[in-house]
Coordinates of C-alpha atoms in Angstrom, one line a residue:
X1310 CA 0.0 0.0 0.0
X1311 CA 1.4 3.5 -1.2
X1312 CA 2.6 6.1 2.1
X1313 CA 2.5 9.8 1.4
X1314 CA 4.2 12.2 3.0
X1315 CA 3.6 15.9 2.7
X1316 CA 5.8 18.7 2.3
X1317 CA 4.7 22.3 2.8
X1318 CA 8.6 24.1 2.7
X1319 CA 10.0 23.9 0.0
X1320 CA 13.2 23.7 1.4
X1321 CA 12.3 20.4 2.8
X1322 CA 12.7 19.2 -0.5
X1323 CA 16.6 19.5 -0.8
X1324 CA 17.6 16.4 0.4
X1325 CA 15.1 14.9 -2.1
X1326 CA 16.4 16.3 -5.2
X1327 CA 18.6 13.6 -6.7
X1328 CA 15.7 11.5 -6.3
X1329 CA 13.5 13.7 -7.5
X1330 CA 15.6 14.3 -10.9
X1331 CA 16.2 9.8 -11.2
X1332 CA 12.4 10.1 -11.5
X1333 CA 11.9 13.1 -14.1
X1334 CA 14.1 10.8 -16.3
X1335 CA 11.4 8.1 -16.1
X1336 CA 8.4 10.2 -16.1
X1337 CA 6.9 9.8 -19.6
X1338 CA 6.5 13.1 -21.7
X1339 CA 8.5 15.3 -19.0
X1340 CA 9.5 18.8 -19.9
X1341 CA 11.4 21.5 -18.2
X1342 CA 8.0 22.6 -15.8
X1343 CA 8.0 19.6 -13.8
X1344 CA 12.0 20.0 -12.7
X1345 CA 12.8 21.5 -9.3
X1346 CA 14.1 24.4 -10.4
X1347 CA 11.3 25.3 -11.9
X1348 CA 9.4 25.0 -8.7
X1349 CA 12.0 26.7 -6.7
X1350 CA 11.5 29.7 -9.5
X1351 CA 8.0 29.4 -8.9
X1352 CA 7.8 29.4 -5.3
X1353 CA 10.2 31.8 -4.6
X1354 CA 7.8 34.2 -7.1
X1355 CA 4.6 33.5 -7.0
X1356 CA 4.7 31.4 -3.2
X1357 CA 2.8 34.2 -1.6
X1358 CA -0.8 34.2 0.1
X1359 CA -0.5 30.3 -1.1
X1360 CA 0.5 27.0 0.3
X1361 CA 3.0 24.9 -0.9
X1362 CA 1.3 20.6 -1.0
X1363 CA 4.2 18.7 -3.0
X1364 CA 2.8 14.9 -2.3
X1365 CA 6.0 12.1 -1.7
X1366 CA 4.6 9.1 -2.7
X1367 CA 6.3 5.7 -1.3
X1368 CA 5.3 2.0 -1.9
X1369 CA 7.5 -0.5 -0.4
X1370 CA 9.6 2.6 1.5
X1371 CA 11.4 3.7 -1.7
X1372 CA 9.9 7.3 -3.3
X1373 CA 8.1 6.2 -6.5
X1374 CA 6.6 9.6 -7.0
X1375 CA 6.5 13.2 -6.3
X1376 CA 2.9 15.5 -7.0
X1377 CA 3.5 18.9 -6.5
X1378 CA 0.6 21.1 -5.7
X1379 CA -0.5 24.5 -4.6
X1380 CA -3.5 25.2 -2.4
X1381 CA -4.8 28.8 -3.4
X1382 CA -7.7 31.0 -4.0
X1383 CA -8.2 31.0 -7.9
X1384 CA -11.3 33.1 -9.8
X1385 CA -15.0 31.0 -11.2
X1386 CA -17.8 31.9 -12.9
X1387 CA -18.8 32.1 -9.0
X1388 CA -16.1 34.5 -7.7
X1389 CA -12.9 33.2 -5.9
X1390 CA -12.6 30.0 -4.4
X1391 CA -9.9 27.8 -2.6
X1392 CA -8.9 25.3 -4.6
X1393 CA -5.6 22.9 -5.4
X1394 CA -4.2 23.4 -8.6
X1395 CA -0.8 22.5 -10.6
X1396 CA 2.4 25.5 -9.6
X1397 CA 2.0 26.0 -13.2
X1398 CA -0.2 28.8 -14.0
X1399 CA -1.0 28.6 -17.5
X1400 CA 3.2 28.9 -18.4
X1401 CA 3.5 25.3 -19.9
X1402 CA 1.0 23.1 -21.7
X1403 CA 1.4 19.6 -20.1
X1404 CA 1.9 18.9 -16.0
X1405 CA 1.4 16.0 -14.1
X1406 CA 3.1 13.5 -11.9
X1407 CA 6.8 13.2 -11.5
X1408 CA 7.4 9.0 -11.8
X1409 CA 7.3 6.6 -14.5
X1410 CA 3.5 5.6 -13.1
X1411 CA 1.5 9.3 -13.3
X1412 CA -2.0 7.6 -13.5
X1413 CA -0.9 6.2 -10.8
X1414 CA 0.4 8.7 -8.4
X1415 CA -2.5 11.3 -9.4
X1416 CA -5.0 8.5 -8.1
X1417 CA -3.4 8.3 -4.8
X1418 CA -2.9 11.6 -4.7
X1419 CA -6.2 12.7 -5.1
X1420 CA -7.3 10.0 -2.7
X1421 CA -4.8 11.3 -0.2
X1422 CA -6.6 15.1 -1.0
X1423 CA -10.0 13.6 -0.6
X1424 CA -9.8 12.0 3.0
X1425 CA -7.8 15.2 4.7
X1426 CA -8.7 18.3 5.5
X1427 CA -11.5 19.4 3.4
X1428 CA -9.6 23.7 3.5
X1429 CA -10.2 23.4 -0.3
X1430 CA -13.9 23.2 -2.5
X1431 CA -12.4 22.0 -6.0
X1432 CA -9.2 20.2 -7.0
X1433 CA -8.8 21.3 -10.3
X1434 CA -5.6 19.8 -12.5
X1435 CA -5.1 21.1 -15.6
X1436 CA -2.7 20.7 -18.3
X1437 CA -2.7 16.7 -18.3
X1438 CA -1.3 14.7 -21.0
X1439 CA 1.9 15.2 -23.6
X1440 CA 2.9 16.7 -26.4
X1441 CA 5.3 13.4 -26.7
X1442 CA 2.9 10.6 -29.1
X1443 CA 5.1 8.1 -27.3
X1444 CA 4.2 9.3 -23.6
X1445 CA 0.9 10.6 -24.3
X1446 CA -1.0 7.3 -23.8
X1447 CA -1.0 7.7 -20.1
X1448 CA -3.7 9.9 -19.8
X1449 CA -6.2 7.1 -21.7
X1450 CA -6.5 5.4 -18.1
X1451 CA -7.5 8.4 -16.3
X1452 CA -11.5 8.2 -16.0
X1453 CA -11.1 5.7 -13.3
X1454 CA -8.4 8.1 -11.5
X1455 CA -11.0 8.3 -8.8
X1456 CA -15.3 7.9 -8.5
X1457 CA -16.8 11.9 -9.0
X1458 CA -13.7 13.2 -10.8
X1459 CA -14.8 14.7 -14.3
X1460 CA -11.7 14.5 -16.7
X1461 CA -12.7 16.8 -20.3
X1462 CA -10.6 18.4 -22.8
X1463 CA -9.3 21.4 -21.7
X1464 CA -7.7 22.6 -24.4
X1465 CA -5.5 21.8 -27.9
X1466 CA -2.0 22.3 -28.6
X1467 CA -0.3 22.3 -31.7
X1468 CA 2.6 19.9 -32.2
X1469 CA 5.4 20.4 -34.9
X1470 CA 7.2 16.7 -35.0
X1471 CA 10.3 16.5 -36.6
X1472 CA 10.3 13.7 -38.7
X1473 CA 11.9 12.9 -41.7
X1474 CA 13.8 15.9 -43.3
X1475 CA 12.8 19.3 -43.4
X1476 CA 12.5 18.8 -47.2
X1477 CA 9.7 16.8 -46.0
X1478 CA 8.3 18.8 -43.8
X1479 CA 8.0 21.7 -46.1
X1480 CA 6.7 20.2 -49.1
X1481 CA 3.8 18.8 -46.5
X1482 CA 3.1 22.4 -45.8
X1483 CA 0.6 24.4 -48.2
X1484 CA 1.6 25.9 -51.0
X1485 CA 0.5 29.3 -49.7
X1486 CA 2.8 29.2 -46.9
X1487 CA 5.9 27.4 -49.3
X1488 CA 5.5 30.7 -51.2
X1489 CA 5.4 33.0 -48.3
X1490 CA 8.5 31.6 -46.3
X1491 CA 10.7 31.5 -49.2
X1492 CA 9.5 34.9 -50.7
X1493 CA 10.2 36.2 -47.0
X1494 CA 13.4 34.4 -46.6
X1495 CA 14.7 35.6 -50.3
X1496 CA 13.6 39.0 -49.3
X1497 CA 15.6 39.2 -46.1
X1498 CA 18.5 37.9 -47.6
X1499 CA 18.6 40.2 -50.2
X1500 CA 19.7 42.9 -47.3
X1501 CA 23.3 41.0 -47.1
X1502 CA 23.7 41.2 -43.1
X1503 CA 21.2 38.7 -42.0
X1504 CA 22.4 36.4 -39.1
X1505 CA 20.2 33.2 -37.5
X1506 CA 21.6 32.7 -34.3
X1507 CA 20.6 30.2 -32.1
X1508 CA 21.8 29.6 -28.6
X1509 CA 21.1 26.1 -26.1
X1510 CA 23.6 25.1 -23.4
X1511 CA 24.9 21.8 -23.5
X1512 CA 23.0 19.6 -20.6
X1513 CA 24.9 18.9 -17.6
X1514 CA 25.5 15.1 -18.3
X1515 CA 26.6 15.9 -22.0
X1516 CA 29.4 18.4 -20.5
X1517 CA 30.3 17.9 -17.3
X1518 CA 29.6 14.2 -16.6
X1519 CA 30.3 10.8 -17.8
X1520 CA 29.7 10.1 -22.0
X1521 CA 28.0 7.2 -19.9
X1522 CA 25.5 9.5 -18.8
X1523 CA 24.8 11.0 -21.8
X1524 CA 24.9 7.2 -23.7
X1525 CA 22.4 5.8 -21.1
X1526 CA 19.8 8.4 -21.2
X1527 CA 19.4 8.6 -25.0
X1528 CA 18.9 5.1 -25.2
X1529 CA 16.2 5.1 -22.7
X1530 CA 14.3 7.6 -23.8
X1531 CA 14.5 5.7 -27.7
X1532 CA 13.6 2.7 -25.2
X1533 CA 10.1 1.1 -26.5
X1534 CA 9.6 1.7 -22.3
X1535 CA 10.9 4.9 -22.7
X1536 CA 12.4 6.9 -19.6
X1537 CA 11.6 4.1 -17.5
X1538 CA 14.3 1.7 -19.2
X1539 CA 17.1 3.5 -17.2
X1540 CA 19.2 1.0 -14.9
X1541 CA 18.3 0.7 -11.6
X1542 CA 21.9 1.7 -11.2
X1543 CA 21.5 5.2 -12.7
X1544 CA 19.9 7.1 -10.3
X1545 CA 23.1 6.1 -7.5
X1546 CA 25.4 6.6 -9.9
X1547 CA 24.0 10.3 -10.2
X1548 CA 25.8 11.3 -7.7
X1549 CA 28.9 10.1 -8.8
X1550 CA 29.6 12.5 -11.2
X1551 CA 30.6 16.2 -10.4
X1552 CA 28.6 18.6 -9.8
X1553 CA 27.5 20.7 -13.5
X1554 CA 30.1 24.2 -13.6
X1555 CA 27.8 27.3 -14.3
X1556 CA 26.9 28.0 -17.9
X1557 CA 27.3 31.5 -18.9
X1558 CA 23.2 33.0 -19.3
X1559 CA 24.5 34.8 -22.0
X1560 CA 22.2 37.8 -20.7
X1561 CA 22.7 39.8 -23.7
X1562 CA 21.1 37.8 -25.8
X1563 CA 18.1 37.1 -23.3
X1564 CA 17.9 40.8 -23.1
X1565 CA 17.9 41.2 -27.3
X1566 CA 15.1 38.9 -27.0
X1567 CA 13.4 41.5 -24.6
X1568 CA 14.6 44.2 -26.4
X1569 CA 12.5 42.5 -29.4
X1570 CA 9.6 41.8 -26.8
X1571 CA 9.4 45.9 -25.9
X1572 CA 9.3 46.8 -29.1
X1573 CA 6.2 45.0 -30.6
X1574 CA 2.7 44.6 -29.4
X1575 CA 3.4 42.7 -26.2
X1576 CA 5.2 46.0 -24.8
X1577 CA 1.4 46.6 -23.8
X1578 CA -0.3 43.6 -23.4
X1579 CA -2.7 43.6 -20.8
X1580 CA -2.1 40.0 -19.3
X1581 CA 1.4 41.5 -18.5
X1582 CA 3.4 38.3 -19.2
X1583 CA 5.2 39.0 -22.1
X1584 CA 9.0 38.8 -21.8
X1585 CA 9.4 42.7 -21.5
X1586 CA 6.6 42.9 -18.7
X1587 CA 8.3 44.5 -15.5
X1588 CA 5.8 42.5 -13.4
X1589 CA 7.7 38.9 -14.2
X1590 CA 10.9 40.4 -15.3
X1591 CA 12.4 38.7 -12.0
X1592 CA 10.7 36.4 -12.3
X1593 CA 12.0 34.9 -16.0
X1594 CA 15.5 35.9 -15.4
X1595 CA 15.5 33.3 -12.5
X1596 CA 14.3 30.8 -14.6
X1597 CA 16.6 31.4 -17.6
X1598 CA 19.4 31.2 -15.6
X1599 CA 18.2 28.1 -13.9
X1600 CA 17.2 26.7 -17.2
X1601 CA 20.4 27.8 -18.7
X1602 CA 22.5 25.4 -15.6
X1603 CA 20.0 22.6 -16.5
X1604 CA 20.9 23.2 -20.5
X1605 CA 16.6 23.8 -20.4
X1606 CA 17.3 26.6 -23.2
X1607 CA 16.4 27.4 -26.7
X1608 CA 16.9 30.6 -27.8
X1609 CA 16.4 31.4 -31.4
X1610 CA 17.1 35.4 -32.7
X1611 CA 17.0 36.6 -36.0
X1612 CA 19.8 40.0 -36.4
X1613 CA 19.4 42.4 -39.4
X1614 CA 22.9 44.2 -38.5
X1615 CA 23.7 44.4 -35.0
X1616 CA 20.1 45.0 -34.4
X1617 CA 17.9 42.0 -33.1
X1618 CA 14.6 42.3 -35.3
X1619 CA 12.9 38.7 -34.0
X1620 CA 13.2 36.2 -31.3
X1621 CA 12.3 32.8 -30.2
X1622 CA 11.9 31.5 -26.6
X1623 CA 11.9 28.2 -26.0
X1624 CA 12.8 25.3 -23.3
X1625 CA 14.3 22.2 -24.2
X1626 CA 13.8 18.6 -22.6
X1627 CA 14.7 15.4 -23.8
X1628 CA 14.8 16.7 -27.7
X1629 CA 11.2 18.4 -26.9
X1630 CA 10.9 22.1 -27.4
X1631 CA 8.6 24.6 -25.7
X1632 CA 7.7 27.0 -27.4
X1633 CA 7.3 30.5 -24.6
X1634 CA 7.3 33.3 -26.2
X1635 CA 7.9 34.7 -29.4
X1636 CA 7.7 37.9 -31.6
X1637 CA 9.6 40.6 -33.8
X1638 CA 10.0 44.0 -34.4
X1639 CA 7.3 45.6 -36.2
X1640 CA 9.7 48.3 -38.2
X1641 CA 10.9 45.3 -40.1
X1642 CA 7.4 43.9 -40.6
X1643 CA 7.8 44.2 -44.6
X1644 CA 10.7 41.8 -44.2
X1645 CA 8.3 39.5 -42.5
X1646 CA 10.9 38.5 -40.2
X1647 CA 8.7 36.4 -37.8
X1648 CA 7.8 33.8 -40.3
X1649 CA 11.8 33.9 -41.7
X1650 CA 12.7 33.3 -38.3
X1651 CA 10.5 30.4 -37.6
X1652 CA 10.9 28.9 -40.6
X1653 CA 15.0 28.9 -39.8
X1654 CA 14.7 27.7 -36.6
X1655 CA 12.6 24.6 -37.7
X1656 CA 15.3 23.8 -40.2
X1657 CA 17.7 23.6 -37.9
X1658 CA 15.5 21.2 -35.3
X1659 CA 15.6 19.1 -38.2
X1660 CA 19.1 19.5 -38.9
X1661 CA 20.0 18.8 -35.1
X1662 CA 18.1 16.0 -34.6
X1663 CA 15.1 17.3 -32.5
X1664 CA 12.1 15.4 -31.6
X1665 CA 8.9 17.5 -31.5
X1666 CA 8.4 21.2 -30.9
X1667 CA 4.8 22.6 -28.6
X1668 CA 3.7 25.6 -30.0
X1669 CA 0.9 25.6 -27.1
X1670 CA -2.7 26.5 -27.0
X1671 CA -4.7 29.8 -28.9
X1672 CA -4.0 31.2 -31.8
X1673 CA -4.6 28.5 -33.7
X1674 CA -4.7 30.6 -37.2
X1675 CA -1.4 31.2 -36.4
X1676 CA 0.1 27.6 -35.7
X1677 CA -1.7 25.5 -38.0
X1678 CA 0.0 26.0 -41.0
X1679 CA 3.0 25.1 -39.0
X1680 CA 1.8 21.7 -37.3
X1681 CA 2.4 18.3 -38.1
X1682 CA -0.5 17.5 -35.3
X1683 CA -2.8 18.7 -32.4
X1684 CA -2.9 17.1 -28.7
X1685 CA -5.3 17.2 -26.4
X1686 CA -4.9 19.1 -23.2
X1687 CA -7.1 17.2 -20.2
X1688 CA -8.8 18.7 -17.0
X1689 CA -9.6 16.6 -14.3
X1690 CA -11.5 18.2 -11.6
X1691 CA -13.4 17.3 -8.3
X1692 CA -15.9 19.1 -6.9
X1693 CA -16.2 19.0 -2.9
X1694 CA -19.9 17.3 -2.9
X1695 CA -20.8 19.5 0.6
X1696 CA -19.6 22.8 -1.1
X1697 CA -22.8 24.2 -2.5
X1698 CA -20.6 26.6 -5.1
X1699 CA -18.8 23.9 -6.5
X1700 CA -21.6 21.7 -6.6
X1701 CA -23.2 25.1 -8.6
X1702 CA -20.1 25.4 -11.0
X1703 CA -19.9 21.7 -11.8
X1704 CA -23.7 22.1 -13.1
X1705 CA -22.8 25.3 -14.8
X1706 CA -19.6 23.6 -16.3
X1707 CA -22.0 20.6 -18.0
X1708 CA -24.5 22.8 -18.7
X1709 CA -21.9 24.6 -21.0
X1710 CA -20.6 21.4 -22.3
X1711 CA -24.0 20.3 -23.3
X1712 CA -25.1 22.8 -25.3
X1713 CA -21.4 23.8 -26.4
X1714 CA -21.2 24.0 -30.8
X1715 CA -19.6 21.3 -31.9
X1716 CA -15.7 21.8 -32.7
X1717 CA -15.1 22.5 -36.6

């Protein structure tokens, strides 16, 4: 029988961290938001007026799982209410469960949620599933996570996989946008002091560590298992290996990219998490650097001279790219520069080898042309059956659903 323990500091959680990064490398469909350091970013952030629930789940007294969580007031239909959510906040796609089971630890999670203190009116997780066709099949089992949970699709994401050649991959795009990218890139060209840069830190196992290291995880993750093919032996032998030097951030061009970011529309978006927004500006630089130790970085500009004129965003796991945040400078609109620069950047995924990349929900008009694929994004939510305004939300929630227009 599974044993959790709770956590509500999180720096209870340091002398769990090696264990806690042998079981990201099993956990099907990871990416960078379920690492510790993103947490720790998180926390350290965003921590205030909530409370920190990361879950340690044991079965047979080894750690098979950890399900981190946040108890806070979040905004219905009905007005605030306390609820436990993912420390994710709409910044990735996909969360879950860190072990190589997540059905499994959500269901004993949730459980565990269900029979304690009932400080809470709806447990609401978000974000479920992968972008990864290889890990994605985990979510299939979740309907019988746990008797009055109701798991829908809460959103799409579209998926760019990076098969084949990018030969391939173009000529499977429509002529309209063929004739666009290369008009664009011909265009841009044409100026004579055009420069693609790209910039992603080696991970700490491919430069600081054992070839070993490196070896053992790439043929895990091409296991027909996947992540959870890694030797029992791996997770010890961690520790072996010297601790990963400090990469250098390479601030200048994180701050081109905001440079890029002030300059177009986002300068005054209203959600105010843009990469120029003052409000995060903390905030992202904590992560990047983070990121940048964990070699969690993809960072994609587009120069015209010395003068940055697009950017790409992007963490890295595993081969799988996240797509953040994105845009270019509006005087160099007639250049089209944002579709140049994506365009680039997937030819050189395919060039190096990359697996898939999320472009994330919305804007679909935008991200179609560019997909190979959509994934579905599940929400699986309980409603506390005494609480009267959850009990009112769930039967505004189906009520919704029912008479929802079908998706085109």
């Amino acid at each position: 029988m599974a044993d959790i323990v709770e956590l509500n500091q999180l720096e209870a959680l340091a002398p769990h961290r090696q264990r806690w990064e042998s079981l990201l490398l099993r956990t099907p469909g990871a990416t960078f938001f379920q690492s510790l350091d993103w947490l720790e970013a998180y926390w350290r952030h965003f921590g205030q007026g909530r409370r920190l629930r990361v879950l340690l789940v044991s079965d047979g007294g080894e750690i098979r799982a950890f399900v981190p969580l946040v108890a806070r007031r979040s905004g219905t239909k009905l007005g605030p209410m306390p609820m436990v959510v993912w420390p994710l906040d709409a910044w990735g796609t996909f969360f879950g469960p860190i072990g190589h089971d997540p059905t499994w630890a959500l269901k004993i999670a949730i459980d565990y949620l269900r029979g304690g203190p009932r400080d809470w009116e709806l447990i609401d997780l978000a974000h479920l599933g992968s972008a990864d066709s290889r890990a994605d099949h985990w979510t299939a089992s979740l309907r019988d996570v746990a008797p009055g949970c109701v798991l829908r699709e809460y959103d799409r994401s579209a998926v760019i996989d990076f098969d084949g050649s990018w030969d391939e991959y173009l000529q499977s795009r429509s002529s309209h946008w063929r004739r666009n990218f290369r008009a664009a890139e011909r265009r841009l060209m044409s100026r004579g002091d055009v420069r693609f840069e790209r910039f992603r830190p080696a991970a700490p196992c491919e430069s600081d560590r054992s070839p070993l290291c490196m070896a053992t995880v790439a043929a895990a993750v091409a296991a027909p298992d996947g992540p959870a093919a890694l030797p029992a032996w791996f997770e010890s032998g961690l520790s072996a290996y010297p601790a990963p030097q400090a990469a250098d951030p390479r601030w200048d061009l994180f701050g081109a990219c905001q440079q890029v970011a002030a300059a177009s529309w986002q300068a005054s978006a209203e959600r105010g998490t843009t990469l120029s927004s003052e409000s995060i500006r903390g905030f992202l630089r904590d992560v990047h650097q983070s990121a940048v130790a964990r070699g969690a970085v993809d960072l994609c500009l587009l120069w015209c001279g010395d003068q940055p004129v697009a950017f790409q965003y992007n963490y890295c796991w595993n081969g799988c790219l996240f797509g953040l945040r994105q845009g270019y400078d509006p005087q160099f609109a007639r250049y089209s520069v944002g579709m140049a620069l994506m365009g680039m950047a997937i030819r050189d995924s395919f060039e190096r080898g990359d697996r898939l990349l999320d472009l994330g929900t919305g804007s679909g008009e935008c991200k179609s042309p560019l997909a190979t694929r959509t994934v579905s994004v599940g929400r699986l939510t309980y409603f506390r059956r005494t609480s009267l305004r959850a009990q009112l939300l769930r039967l505004g929630r189906w009520c919704r659903r029912r008479w929802k227009p079908a998706r085109a």
